[in-house]
Steps between C-alpha positions, in 0.01 A plus 500: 500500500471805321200686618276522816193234502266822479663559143122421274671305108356388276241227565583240229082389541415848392721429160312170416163629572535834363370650825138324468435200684204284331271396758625156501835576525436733813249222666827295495735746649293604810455143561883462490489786711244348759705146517829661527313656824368201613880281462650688645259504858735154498849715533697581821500842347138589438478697811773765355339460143141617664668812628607609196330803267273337271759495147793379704272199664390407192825449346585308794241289475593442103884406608369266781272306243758509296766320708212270604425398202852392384580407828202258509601367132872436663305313844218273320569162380471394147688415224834751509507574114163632545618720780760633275278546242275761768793676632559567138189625461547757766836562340359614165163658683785749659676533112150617415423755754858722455426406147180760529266208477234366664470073496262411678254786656491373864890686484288831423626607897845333543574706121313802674765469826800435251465833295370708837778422746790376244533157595815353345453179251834327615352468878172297362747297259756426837149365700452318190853401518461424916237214418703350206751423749272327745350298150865371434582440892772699473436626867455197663782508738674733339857682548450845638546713182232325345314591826528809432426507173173376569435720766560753300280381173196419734473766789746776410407532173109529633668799733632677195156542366309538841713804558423626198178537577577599851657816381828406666771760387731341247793520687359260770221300318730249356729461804189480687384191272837319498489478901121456594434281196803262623362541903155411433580174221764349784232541736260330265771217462553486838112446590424297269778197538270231553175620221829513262637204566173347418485584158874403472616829534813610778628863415792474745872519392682120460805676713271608814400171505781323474646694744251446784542086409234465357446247175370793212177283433192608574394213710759569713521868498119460640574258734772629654569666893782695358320687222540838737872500437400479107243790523674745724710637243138603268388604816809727545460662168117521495594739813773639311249625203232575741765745658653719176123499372360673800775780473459518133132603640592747741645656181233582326176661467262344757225505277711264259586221714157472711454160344791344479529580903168315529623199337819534640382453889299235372787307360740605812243363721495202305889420547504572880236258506692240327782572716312483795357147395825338355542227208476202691227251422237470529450878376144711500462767247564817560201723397514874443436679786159668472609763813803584347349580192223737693755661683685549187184658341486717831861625484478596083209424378276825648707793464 
């Protein structure tokens, strides 16, 4: 990072519209704008997106339905060349926006939100990158470093543009990423064993496995009373990430890391939760905690 995510660039939409929007053009953006809003209403984050001043929300919301919209490309079934073909799409939509041009003009706001808070190509390409690997099953029961790859390509590399827009100081915003980006994706891999596992999916390492007995198949990974032993060690360094982010925060301004203190309680909540309820079957979901997230709101949300 080079710059604070209050530093205004320029917006590569402005260069392929020449600063005028026909009227068709700009009917398309605010309706990108208005379903952005309305997809993200679907995240665990939307309550620290809402508290947001109005710029920064909306290039929240433009990230989110971004990494919903690969993400769901990545998740659907169908035909996997055709998949790759979409991801590609998105690949070369992102050429075209640091490019200074405009492909399609639903991205009128995510190009506004690049050029006004300096959002960095290479962390859209590693999202990009994050759902190629889950195309190629190259995370399904993977070894750790590949682990963390992902992690970092799917939820880290969101962080890295959220605090961007957050106005997190440079010398914490990235650090800040790398650890809450990592606590909150093992706690989504950690809650969601069993909706995974379904779609043939199982994001946790061969060698934690193997080393709580257990046969590194999914079947048997979902069926088994010893899956604790296999999760414990996520669990440990969810809490580990959870920890260094929160004194990252205390580090910086407080206006800065408002949201990502929302969504971290949420998140936290979330893994004591899962703790609480254990991995033996049969499992119920663990939702977000709705009074965590209003206390959350209460504690840095108002002031």
């Amino acid at each position: 990072m080079t710059s604070t995510g209050a530093a205004r660039q320029t917006d590569p939409a402005d260069q392929e519209r020449g600063g005028l929007v026909p009227q068709a053009a700009e009917s398309a953006a605010l309706q990108a704008s208005a379903e952005a809003a309305t997809q993200s209403r679907r995240s665990s984050f939307y309550a620290a997106m809402r508290i947001l001043p109005a710029p920064q929300r909306e290039a929240m919301f433009q990230i989110y339905a971004f990494c919903r919209a690969v993400d769901d490309i990545a998740d659907e079934e169908g035909p996997l060349p055709e998949r790759r073909i979409a991801l590609d799409g998105w690949r070369a939509d992102i050429d075209a926006l640091y490019a200074g041009k405009l492909p399609r003009p639903d991205l009128a706001p995510l190009a506004q939100s690049i050029g006004s808070f300096g959002l960095a190509r290479e962390d859209f390409v590693a999202v990009i990158d994050g759902m190629e690997m889950d195309l190629a099953e190259s995370v399904l029961i993977p070894d750790m470093a590949t682990l963390d790859l992902y992690c970092d390509r799917v939820a880290s590399a969101v962080g890295r543009l959220s605090v961007r827009v957050f106005g997190v100081p440079d010398a914490h915003g990235e650090k800040l990423a790398h650890h809450l980006g990592r606590a909150f994706q093992l706690t989504n891999i950690l809650r969601d064993i069993d909706e995974d596992g379904e779609r043939g999916r199982l994001y946790l390492p061969r060698d934690l496995l193997t080393r709580a007995g257990i046969t590194p198949t999914i079947e048997a990974v979902l069926a088994s009373p010893d899956l604790g032993a296999a999760c414990a060690p996520i669990m440990s360094a969810a809490r580990g990430h959870f920890t260094a982010g929160a004194a990252i925060m205390d580090q910086c301004p407080r206006r800065s890391v408002k949201a990502p203190r929302i969504m971290a309680q949420a998140y936290g909540a979330i893994l004591t939760r899962l703790a609480a309820r254990g991995f033996k079957p049969p499992r119920v979901r663990v939702r977000t905690p709705k009074s965590q997230i209003f206390l959350a709101l209460l504690r840095y949300g108002l002031f």
